[in-house]
Short mmCIF file of C-alpha atoms in Angstrom, two decimals:
data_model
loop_
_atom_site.label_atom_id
_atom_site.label_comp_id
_atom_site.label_asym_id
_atom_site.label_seq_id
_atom_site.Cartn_x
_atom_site.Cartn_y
_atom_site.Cartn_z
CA UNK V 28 0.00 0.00 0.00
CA UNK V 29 2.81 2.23 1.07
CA UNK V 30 4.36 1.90 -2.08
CA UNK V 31 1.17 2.28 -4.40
CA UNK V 32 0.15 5.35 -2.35
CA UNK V 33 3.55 7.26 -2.42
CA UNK V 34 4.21 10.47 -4.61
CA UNK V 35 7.46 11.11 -4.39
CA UNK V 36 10.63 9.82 -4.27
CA UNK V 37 14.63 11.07 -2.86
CA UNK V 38 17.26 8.51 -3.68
CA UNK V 39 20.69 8.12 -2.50
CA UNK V 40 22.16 5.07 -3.99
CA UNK V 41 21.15 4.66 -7.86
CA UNK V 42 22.26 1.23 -7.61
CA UNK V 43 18.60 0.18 -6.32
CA UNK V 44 16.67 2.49 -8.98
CA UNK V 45 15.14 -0.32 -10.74
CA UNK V 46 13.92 -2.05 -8.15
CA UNK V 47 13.17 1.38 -6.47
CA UNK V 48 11.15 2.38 -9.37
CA UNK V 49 9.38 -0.26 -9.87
CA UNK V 50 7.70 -0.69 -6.06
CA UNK V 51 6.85 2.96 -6.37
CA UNK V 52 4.76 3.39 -10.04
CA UNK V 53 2.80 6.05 -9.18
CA UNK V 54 5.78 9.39 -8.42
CA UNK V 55 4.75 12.61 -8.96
CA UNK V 56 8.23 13.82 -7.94
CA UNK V 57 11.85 12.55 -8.28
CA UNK V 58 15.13 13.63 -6.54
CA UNK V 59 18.73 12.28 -6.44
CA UNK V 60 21.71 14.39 -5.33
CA UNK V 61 23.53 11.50 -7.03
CA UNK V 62 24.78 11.17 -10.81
CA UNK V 63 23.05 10.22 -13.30
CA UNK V 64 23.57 8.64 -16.54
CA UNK V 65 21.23 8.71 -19.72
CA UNK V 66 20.11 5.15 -19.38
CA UNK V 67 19.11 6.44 -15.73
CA UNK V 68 16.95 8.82 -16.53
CA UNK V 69 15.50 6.94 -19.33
CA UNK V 70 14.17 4.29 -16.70
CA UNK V 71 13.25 7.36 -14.70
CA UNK V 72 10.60 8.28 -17.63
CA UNK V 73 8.90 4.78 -17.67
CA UNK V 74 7.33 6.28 -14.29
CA UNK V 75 5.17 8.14 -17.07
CA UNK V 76 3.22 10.44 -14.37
CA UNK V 77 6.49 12.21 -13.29
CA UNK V 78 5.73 16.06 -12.66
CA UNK V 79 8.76 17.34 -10.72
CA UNK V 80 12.16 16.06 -11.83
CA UNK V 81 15.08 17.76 -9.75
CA UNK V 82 18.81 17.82 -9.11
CA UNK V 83 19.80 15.49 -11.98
CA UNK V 84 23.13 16.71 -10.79
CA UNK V 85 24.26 17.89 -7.44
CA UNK V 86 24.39 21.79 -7.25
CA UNK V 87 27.96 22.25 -6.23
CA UNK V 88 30.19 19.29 -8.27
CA UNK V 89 32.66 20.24 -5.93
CA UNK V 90 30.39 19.21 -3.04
CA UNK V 91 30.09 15.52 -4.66
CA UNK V 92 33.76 15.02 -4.90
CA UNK V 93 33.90 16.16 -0.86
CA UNK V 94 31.66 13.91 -0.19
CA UNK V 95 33.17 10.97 -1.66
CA UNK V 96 36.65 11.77 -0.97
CA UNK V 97 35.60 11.72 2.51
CA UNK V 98 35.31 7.73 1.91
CA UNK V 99 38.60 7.42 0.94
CA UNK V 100 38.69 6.58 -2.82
CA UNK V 101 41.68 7.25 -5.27
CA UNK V 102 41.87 10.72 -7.81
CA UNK V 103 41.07 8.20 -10.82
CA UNK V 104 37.99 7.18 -9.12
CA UNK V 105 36.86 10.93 -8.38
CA UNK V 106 37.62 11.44 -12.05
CA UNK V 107 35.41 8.75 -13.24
CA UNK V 108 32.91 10.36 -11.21
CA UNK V 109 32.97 13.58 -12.99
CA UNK V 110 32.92 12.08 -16.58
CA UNK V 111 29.69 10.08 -15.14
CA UNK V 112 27.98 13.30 -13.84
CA UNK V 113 28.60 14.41 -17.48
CA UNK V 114 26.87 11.81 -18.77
CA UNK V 115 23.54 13.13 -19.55
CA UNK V 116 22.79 14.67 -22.36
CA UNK V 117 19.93 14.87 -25.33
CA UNK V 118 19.34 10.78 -25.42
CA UNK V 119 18.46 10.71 -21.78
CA UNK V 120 16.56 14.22 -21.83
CA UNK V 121 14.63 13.04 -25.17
CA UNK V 122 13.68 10.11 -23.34
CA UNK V 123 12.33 11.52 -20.07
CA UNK V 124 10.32 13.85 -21.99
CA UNK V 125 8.63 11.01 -24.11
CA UNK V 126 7.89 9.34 -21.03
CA UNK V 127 6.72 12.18 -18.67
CA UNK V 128 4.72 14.44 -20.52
CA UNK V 129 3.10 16.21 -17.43
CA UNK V 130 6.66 17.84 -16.58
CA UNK V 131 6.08 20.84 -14.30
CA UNK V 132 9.26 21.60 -12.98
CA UNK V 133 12.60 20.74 -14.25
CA UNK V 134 15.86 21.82 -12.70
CA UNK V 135 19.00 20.62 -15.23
CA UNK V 136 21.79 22.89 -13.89
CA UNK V 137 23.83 21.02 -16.28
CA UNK V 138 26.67 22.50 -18.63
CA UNK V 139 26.52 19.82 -21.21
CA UNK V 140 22.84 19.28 -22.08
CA UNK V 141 22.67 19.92 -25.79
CA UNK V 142 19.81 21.99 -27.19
CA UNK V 143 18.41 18.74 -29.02
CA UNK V 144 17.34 17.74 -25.58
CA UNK V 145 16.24 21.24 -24.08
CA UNK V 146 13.94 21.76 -26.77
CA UNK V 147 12.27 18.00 -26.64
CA UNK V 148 11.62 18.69 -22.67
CA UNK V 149 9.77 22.04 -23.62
CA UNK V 150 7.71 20.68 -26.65
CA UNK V 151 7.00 17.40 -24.59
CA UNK V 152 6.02 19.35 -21.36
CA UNK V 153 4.32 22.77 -22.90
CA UNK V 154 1.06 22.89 -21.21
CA UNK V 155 2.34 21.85 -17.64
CA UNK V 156 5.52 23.14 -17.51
CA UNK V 157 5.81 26.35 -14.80
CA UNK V 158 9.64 25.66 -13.40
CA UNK V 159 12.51 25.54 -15.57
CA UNK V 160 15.99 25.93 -14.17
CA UNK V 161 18.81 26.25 -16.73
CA UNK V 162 21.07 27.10 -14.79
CA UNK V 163 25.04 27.30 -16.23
CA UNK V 164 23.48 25.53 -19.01
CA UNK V 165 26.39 26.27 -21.52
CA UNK V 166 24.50 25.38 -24.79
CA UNK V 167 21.51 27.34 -23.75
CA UNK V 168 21.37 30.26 -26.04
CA UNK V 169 19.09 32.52 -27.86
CA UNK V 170 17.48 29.91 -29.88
CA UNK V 171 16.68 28.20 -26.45
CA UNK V 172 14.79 31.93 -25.29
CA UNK V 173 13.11 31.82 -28.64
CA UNK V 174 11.44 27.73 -28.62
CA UNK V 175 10.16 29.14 -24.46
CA UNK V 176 8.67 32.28 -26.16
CA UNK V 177 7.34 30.41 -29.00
CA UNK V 178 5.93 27.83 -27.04
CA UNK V 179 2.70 27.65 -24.66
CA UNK V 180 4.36 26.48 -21.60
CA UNK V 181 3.01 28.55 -18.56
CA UNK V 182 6.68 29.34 -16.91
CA UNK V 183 6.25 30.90 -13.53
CA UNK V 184 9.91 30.48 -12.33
CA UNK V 185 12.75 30.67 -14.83
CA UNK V 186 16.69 30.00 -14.11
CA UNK V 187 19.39 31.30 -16.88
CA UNK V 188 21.88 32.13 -14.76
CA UNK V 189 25.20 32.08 -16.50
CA UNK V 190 23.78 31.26 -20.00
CA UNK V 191 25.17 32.82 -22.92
CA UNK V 192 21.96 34.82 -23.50
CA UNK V 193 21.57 38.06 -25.59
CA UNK V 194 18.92 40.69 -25.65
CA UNK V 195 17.20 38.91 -28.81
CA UNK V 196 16.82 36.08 -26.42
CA UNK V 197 15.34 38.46 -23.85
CA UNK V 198 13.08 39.53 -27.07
CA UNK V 199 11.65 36.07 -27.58
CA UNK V 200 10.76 35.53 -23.80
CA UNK V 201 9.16 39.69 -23.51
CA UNK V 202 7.17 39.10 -27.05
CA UNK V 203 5.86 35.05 -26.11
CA UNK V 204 2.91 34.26 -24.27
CA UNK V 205 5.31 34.21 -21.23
CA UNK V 206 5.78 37.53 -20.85
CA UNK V 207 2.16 37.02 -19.28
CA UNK V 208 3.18 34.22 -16.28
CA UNK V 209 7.26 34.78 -15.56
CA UNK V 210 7.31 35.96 -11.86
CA UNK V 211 10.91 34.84 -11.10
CA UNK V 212 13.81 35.70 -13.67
CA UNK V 213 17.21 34.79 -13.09
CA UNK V 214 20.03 36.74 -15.63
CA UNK V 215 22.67 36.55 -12.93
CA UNK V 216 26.11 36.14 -14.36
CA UNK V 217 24.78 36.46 -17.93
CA UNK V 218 27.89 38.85 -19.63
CA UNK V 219 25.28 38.94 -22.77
CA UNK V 220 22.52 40.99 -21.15
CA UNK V 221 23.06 45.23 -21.78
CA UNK V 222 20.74 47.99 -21.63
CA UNK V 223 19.12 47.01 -24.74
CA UNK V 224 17.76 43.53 -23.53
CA UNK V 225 16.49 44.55 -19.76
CA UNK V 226 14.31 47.37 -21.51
CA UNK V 227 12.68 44.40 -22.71
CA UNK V 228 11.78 43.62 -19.60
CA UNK V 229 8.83 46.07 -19.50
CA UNK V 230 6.79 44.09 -21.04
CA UNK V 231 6.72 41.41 -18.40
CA UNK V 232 3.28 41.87 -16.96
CA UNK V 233 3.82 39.81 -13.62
CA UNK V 234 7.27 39.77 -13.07
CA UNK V 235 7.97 39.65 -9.36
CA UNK V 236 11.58 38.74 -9.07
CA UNK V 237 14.67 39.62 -10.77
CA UNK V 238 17.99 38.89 -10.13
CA UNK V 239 20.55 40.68 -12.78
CA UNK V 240 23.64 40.79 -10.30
CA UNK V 241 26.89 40.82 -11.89
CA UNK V 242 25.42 42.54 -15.04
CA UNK V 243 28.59 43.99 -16.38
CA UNK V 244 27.10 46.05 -19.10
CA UNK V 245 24.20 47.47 -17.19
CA UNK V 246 24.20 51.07 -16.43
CA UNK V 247 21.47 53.64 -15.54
CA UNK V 248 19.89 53.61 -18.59
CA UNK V 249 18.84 49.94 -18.28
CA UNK V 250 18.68 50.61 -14.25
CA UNK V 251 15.96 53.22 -14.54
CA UNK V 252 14.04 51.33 -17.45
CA UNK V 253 13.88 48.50 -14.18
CA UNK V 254 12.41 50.92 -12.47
CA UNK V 255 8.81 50.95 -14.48
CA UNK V 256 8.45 46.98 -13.71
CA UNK V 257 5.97 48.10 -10.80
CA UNK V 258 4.96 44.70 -10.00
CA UNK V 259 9.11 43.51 -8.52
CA UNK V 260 9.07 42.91 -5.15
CA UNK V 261 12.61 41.34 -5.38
CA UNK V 262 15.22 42.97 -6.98
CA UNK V 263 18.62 41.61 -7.13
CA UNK V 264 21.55 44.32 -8.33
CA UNK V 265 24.79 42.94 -6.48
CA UNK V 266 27.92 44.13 -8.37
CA UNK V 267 26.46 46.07 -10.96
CA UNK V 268 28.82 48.10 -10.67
CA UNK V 269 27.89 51.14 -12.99
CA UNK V 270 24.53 51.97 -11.57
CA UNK V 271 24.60 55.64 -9.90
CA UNK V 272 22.52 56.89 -7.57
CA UNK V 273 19.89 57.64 -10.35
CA UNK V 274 18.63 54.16 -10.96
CA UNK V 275 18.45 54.10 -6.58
CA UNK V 276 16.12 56.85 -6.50
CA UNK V 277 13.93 55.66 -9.43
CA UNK V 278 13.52 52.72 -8.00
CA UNK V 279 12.41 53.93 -4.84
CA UNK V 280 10.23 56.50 -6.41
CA UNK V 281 8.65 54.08 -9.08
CA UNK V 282 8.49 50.50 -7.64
CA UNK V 283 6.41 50.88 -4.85
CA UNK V 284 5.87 47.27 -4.28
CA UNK V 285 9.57 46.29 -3.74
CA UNK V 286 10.09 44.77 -0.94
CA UNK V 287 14.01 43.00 -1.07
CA UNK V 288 16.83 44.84 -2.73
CA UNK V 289 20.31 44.01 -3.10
CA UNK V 290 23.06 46.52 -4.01
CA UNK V 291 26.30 44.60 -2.51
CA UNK V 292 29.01 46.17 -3.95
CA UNK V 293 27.17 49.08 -5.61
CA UNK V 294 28.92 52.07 -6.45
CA UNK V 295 25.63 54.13 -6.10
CA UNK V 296 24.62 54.13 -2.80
CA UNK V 297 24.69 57.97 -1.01
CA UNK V 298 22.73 59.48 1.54
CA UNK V 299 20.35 60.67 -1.23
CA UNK V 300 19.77 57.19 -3.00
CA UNK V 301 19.07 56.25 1.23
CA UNK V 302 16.95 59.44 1.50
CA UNK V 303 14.89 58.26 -1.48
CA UNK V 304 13.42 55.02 0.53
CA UNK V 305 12.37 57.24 3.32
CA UNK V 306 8.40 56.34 3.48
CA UNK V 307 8.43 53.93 1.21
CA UNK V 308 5.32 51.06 2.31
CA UNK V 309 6.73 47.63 1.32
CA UNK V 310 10.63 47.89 1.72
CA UNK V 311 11.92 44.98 4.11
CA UNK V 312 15.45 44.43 3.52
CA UNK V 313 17.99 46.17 2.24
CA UNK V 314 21.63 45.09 1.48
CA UNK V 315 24.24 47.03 1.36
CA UNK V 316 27.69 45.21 1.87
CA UNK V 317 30.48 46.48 0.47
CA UNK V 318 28.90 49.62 -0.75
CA UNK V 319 31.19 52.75 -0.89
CA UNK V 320 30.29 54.12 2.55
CA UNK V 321 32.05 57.51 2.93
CA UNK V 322 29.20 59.59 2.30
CA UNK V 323 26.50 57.77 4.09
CA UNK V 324 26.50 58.12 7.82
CA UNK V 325 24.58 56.32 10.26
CA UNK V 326 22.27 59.15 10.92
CA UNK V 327 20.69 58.06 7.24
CA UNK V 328 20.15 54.45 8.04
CA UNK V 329 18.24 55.38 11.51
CA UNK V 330 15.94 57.57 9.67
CA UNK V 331 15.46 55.15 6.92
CA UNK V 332 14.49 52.58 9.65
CA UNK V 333 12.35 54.18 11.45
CA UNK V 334 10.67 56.42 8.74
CA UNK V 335 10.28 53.22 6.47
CA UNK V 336 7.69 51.20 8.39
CA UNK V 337 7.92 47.86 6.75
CA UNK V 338 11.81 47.74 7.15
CA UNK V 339 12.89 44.73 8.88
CA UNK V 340 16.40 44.74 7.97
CA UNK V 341 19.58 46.46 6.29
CA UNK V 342 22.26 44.45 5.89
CA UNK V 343 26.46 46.03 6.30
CA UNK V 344 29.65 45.17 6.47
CA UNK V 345 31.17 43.82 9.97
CA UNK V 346 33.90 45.93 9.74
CA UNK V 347 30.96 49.78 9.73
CA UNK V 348 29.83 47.94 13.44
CA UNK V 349 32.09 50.24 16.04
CA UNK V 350 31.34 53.50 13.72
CA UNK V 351 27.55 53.15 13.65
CA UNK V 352 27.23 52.38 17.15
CA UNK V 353 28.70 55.54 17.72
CA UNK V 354 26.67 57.56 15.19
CA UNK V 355 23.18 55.47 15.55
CA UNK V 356 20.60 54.65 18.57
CA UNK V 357 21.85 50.87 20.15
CA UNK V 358 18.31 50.25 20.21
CA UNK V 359 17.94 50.81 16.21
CA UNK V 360 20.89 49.14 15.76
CA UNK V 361 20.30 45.78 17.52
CA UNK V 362 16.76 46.30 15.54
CA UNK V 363 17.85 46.78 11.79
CA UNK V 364 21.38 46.57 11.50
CA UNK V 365 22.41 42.60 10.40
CA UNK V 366 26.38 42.84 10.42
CA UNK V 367 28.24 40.33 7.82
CA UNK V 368 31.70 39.78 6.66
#
């Protein structure tokens, strides 16, 4: 009964997958921090009802080869485990999308899929599919934007983080049909992305959360076309470095929503971009590590916390602690102030 009644499924030694698989027909979900090899996730899709496929490889691969050299095996055997983690590709995607056609999430983080594969799993899963994580995908490209824009699948969450995406990618994605459902878009680490591209992102109707940290070619101009995106209430900027106080005031001016946003490392951040937040409903956190702090004094923060009333938090550097102390209420600081190397 136990095994005709359970939904989902976490294994740790793919060893025991067939027999695994086959006392448990009716998963809904499946999850392995373990490698995986094509023939492995074909036997995967004779499950047939799978909806939620994740960590086909583990997140960190430098985690994995901790965590076995902790039992003591040799460099070639490590090795062999890397070239098996590699292993998956368009056969074993092309397969699991024949078999599971009811896909709603799917989380590759893989840097070898091919775009053979990518493409079956969005074709195969279009009307169900609302979580796709593509994470350091290296063959995901433009042409992979373009078959998700052409395609019906209602996307809520979508990972490109380090992809080598353009703005006619971003073009495909603002233009489809899910311009109308994204509410999560990650473009971290994406050297492809400029100005051009992110004033595409207007057109996203429901986009909630963005993350475009380490956007080396953003500057104000694609900073303040962010602003107009009323409907962010997450809004991820870390090391973006040529934003200027301009984009900080629009933002705090325009989305009034907005409740987390990160400027670690920002060049931008003065007492006026601080100044701008003052009164602002929805705010909640703010970070601000390893922001150029000479001109911002703690006198800003404490009226920023206590004239913002939905601030929870604002997060600095360990080393500002003694000089804010001195400069700020203890009672505001113990309150607000979250102090981090």
């Amino acid at each position: 009964m136990e095994g005709l009644s359970r939904s989902s499924l976490r294994v740790l030694n793919m060893d025991n997958l067939p027999r695994l698989l086959s006392r448990y027909p009716n998963l809904a979900t499946f999850e392995t921090p373990k490698r995986m090899s094509n023939a492995d996730l074909a036997l995967v899709a004779q499950t047939g009802g799978l909806q939620t496929i994740e960590e086909i490889e583990m997140q960190d691969i430098r985690a994995l080869v901790r965590y076995e050299l902790e039992l003591a095996i040799s460099v070639d055997e490590v090795r062999e485990i890397l070239r098996v983690v590699h292993q998956v590709g368009d056969e074993g995607l092309c397969a699991l999308a024949n078999g599971c056609p009811i896909l709603s999430e799917i989380v590759l983080k893989r840097r070898r899929v091919g775009m053979v594969g990518i493409m079956a799993m969005i074709t195969s899963a279009a009307h169900h599919l609302t979580h796709l994580d593509l994470e350091h995908c290296s063959s995901v490209s433009d042409q992979a934007l373009e078959a998700i824009g052409s395609s019906a699948c209602p996307i809520r969450v979508l990972n490109l983080k380090g992809c080598s995406i353009t703005g006619a990618g971003l073009r495909f994605l603002a233009n489809g049909c899910c311009s109308k459902t994204i509410e999560q878009l990650n473009l971290a680490y994406c050297p492809g992305i400029t100005n051009d591209g992110v004033l595409l992102l207007c057109k996203m109707r429901v986009l909630e959360e963005l993350d475009l940290s380490f956007g080396s070619e953003l500057t104000d101009v694609g900073g303040q076309a962010i602003s107009a995106i009323q409907t962010l209430k997450k809004l991820n900027l870390a090391c973006v470095f040529s934003l200027t106080e301009k984009t900080i005031v629009a933002l705090a001016k325009n989305c009034i929503n907005l409740e987390m946003l990160n400027l670690r490392g920002g060049l931008g951040v003065t007492a006026a971009a601080i100044d701008a937040f003052l009164g602002h409903k929805c705010l909640q956190s703010l970070n601000l590590i390893g922001c150029l702090f000479d001109d911002v004094r703690g006198s800003a923060l404490e009226s920023l916390a206590l004239q913002c009333p939905s601030l929870k938090s604002i997060v600095v550097n360990e080393k500002w602690r003694d000089r804010l102390l001195q400069e700020m209420q203890e009672s505001t600081v113990s309150r607000f102030l979250q102090f981090k190397n």
